[in-house]
Coordinates of C-alpha atoms in Angstrom, one line a residue:
Chain L
M1483 CA 173.0 129.7 80.6
A1484 CA 170.8 128.9 77.6
S1485 CA 172.2 125.4 76.8
E1486 CA 170.1 123.6 74.2
I1487 CA 167.9 125.8 72.0
N1488 CA 164.2 124.8 72.3
T1489 CA 163.1 125.4 68.7
N1490 CA 159.5 125.4 69.9
A1491 CA 159.6 127.9 72.7
P1492 CA 158.7 131.6 72.3
V1493 CA 161.8 133.8 71.6
T1494 CA 162.5 137.5 71.8
L1495 CA 163.9 139.2 68.7
I1496 CA 166.0 142.2 69.6
N1497 CA 167.1 144.4 66.7
S1498 CA 169.3 147.5 67.3
F1499 CA 169.4 150.1 64.5
E1500 CA 172.3 152.5 64.0
V1501 CA 170.3 155.3 62.3
P1502 CA 171.9 158.6 61.0
E1503 CA 169.8 161.5 62.3
D1504 CA 168.5 162.4 58.8
R1505 CA 167.3 158.8 58.2
L1506 CA 165.2 158.5 61.3
A1507 CA 161.8 159.1 59.7
D1508 CA 162.7 156.8 56.8
A1509 CA 163.7 154.1 59.2
V1510 CA 160.4 154.3 61.1
R1511 CA 158.4 154.2 57.9
S1512 CA 160.4 151.1 56.7
W1513 CA 159.9 149.5 60.1
E1514 CA 156.1 150.1 59.8
Q1515 CA 156.0 148.4 56.4
A1516 CA 158.1 145.5 57.7
R1517 CA 155.8 145.2 60.8
D1518 CA 152.6 145.2 58.7
F1519 CA 154.1 142.4 56.6
L1520 CA 155.5 140.4 59.5
K1521 CA 152.4 140.6 61.8
E1522 CA 150.5 138.6 59.2
Q1523 CA 153.0 135.7 59.3
P1524 CA 152.5 132.5 61.3
G1525 CA 154.1 132.6 64.8
Y1526 CA 154.1 136.4 65.2
I1527 CA 153.1 137.5 68.8
T1528 CA 153.8 141.2 69.3
T1529 CA 156.4 143.9 68.7
R1530 CA 157.4 147.3 70.0
L1531 CA 159.7 149.9 68.4
H1532 CA 161.7 151.9 70.9
Q1533 CA 163.4 155.3 70.3
S1534 CA 166.3 156.5 72.3
L1535 CA 165.7 159.5 74.5
S1536 CA 169.3 160.7 73.7
P1537 CA 170.4 161.6 70.2
Q1538 CA 173.9 160.5 71.2
A1539 CA 172.9 156.9 71.8
K1540 CA 174.6 154.4 69.5
F1541 CA 171.2 152.8 68.7
Q1542 CA 168.5 155.3 68.0
L1543 CA 165.9 152.6 67.3
V1544 CA 165.6 149.2 69.0
N1545 CA 162.8 146.8 68.0
I1546 CA 161.8 144.1 70.5
A1547 CA 159.4 141.5 69.3
L1548 CA 158.1 138.1 70.4
W1549 CA 157.7 135.1 68.2
E1550 CA 156.3 131.6 68.9
S1551 CA 159.6 129.9 67.8
P1552 CA 162.9 130.5 66.1
D1553 CA 161.6 128.7 63.1
A1554 CA 158.5 130.9 62.7
Y1555 CA 160.7 134.0 62.9
Q1556 CA 163.2 132.7 60.3
A1557 CA 160.5 131.7 57.9
A1558 CA 158.8 135.1 58.2
I1559 CA 162.1 137.0 57.7
Q1560 CA 163.0 135.0 54.6
K1561 CA 159.6 135.9 53.1
L1562 CA 160.2 139.6 54.1
G1563 CA 163.6 139.5 52.4
K1564 CA 161.9 138.4 49.1
S1565 CA 159.2 141.1 49.5
G1566 CA 161.7 143.9 48.8
I1567 CA 160.6 146.0 51.9
V1568 CA 163.9 145.5 53.6
A1569 CA 165.7 147.3 50.7
E1570 CA 164.6 150.6 52.3
F1571 CA 166.8 149.9 55.3
K1572 CA 169.8 150.3 53.0
G1573 CA 172.6 152.4 54.6
I1574 CA 171.2 151.7 58.1
D1575 CA 173.2 149.2 60.1
F1576 CA 171.2 146.8 62.3
H1577 CA 172.0 144.0 64.7
A1578 CA 169.2 141.4 64.8
A1579 CA 169.3 138.3 67.0
L1580 CA 167.0 135.9 68.8
Y1581 CA 167.1 135.8 72.6
T1582 CA 165.7 133.8 75.5
V1583 CA 165.2 135.3 79.0
I1584 CA 167.8 133.8 81.5
R1585 CA 167.3 136.0 84.5
E1586 CA 164.5 138.2 85.9
D1587 CA 163.8 140.2 89.1
E1588 CA 164.6 137.4 91.6
Chain S
M1328 CA 159.2 160.7 67.0
A1329 CA 159.9 161.2 70.7
S1330 CA 160.1 165.0 70.7
E1331 CA 160.3 166.4 74.2
I1332 CA 161.5 164.0 76.9
N1333 CA 158.9 163.6 79.7
T1334 CA 161.2 163.3 82.7
N1335 CA 158.4 161.7 84.7
A1336 CA 157.2 159.0 82.3
P1337 CA 158.4 155.3 82.6
V1338 CA 161.3 154.5 80.4
T1339 CA 162.9 151.4 79.0
L1340 CA 166.6 150.8 79.6
I1341 CA 168.1 148.6 76.9
N1342 CA 171.7 147.6 77.5
S1343 CA 173.5 145.4 75.0
F1344 CA 176.6 143.6 76.1
E1345 CA 179.5 142.4 73.8
V1346 CA 180.7 139.5 75.9
P1347 CA 183.7 137.3 75.0
E1348 CA 182.6 133.6 75.2
D1349 CA 184.9 132.9 78.2
R1350 CA 183.5 135.9 80.2
L1351 CA 179.8 134.9 79.9
A1352 CA 179.5 133.4 83.4
D1353 CA 181.3 136.4 84.9
A1354 CA 179.0 138.8 83.1
V1355 CA 175.9 137.1 84.3
R1356 CA 177.2 137.0 87.9
S1357 CA 178.1 140.8 87.7
W1358 CA 174.6 141.4 86.2
E1359 CA 173.0 139.6 89.2
Q1360 CA 175.0 141.8 91.6
A1361 CA 174.0 145.0 89.8
R1362 CA 170.4 143.8 89.7
D1363 CA 170.3 143.0 93.4
F1364 CA 171.6 146.6 94.1
L1365 CA 169.4 148.4 91.5
K1366 CA 166.1 146.7 92.4
E1367 CA 166.3 148.3 95.9
Q1368 CA 166.6 151.8 94.4
P1369 CA 163.6 154.2 94.1
G1370 CA 161.9 154.0 90.7
Y1371 CA 163.0 150.5 89.8
I1372 CA 160.1 148.6 88.1
T1373 CA 161.4 145.3 86.6
T1374 CA 164.2 143.8 84.6
R1375 CA 165.0 140.8 82.3
L1376 CA 168.3 139.6 81.1
H1377 CA 168.3 138.0 77.6
Q1378 CA 170.9 135.6 76.2
S1379 CA 171.4 135.2 72.5
L1380 CA 170.4 131.8 71.0
S1381 CA 173.4 132.2 68.6
P1382 CA 177.0 132.3 69.9
Q1383 CA 177.7 134.4 66.7
A1384 CA 175.4 137.3 67.7
K1385 CA 177.2 140.6 68.4
F1386 CA 175.5 141.0 71.7
Q1387 CA 175.4 137.8 73.7
L1388 CA 173.5 139.5 76.6
V1389 CA 170.9 142.2 76.4
N1390 CA 169.3 143.6 79.6
I1391 CA 165.8 145.2 79.2
A1392 CA 164.5 147.0 82.3
L1393 CA 161.7 149.4 83.2
W1394 CA 162.2 152.5 85.4
E1395 CA 159.6 155.0 86.6
S1396 CA 161.6 157.9 85.1
P1397 CA 164.9 158.9 83.5
D1398 CA 165.9 160.7 86.7
A1399 CA 165.2 157.6 88.9
Y1400 CA 167.4 155.5 86.6
Q1401 CA 170.3 158.1 86.5
A1402 CA 170.3 158.4 90.3
A1403 CA 170.4 154.6 90.8
I1404 CA 173.2 154.2 88.2
Q1405 CA 175.3 156.8 89.9
K1406 CA 174.9 155.1 93.2
L1407 CA 175.8 151.7 91.5
G1408 CA 178.9 153.3 90.0
K1409 CA 180.1 154.3 93.5
S1410 CA 179.3 150.8 94.9
G1411 CA 182.2 149.3 92.9
I1412 CA 180.0 146.4 91.5
V1413 CA 180.3 147.8 87.9
A1414 CA 184.1 147.3 88.1
E1415 CA 183.5 143.6 87.4
F1416 CA 182.2 144.4 83.9
K1417 CA 185.7 145.6 83.0
G1418 CA 186.7 144.4 79.6
I1419 CA 183.1 143.9 78.6
D1420 CA 181.7 146.5 76.2
F1421 CA 178.1 147.6 76.8
H1422 CA 175.8 150.0 75.2
A1423 CA 173.2 151.3 77.6
A1424 CA 170.5 153.9 76.7
L1425 CA 167.0 154.9 77.8
Y1426 CA 164.2 154.5 75.4
T1427 CA 160.5 155.2 74.9
V1428 CA 158.1 153.1 72.9
I1429 CA 157.0 154.9 69.7
R1430 CA 155.3 152.2 67.7
E1431 CA 153.5 148.9 68.6
D1432 CA 151.4 146.3 66.7
E1433 CA 149.0 148.7 65.1

């Protein structure tokens, strides 16, 4: 299990979006604006936006990003919040959390 | 957007688990058994199990795996279902879907 949280180790942000079909293009545009803002912030490593192959999936979009530390991510997200970009995700539920890898192939 | 589904291209499986705190160790053990079964199946590429840093996160565990194609994944999952391993995830809600990457850093 992930016992103590190492506030200096890289972390994985996983953000699952519940997107109504008619809001998909809006959500991707808003994601692009947020990415362009966040990738300039200290501690940003990389990000990938995934789209579900099935229109029935609960989460049509899932963002998976790497950050140098939980603190770097939290600072960047607070700045993003003040930038007003996130406003365009209104009406789109998302579940964002930071993760650490605890098991792999072996 | 991901228009047509290329049934031969690699896909990303993202599976988000809602795990009651007292079932976390069980869920990881069941995940390990499922992984040991699935990694022997044709088309398996790699997998990583992520645990949330926060106990309040909706999804305490998120599995992210790569498969050579949707068909390879579906075939492997059907065999897993017949193997009886999945039974041990009873009482643990999970949201599994296949994804393709539609945006990255640029």
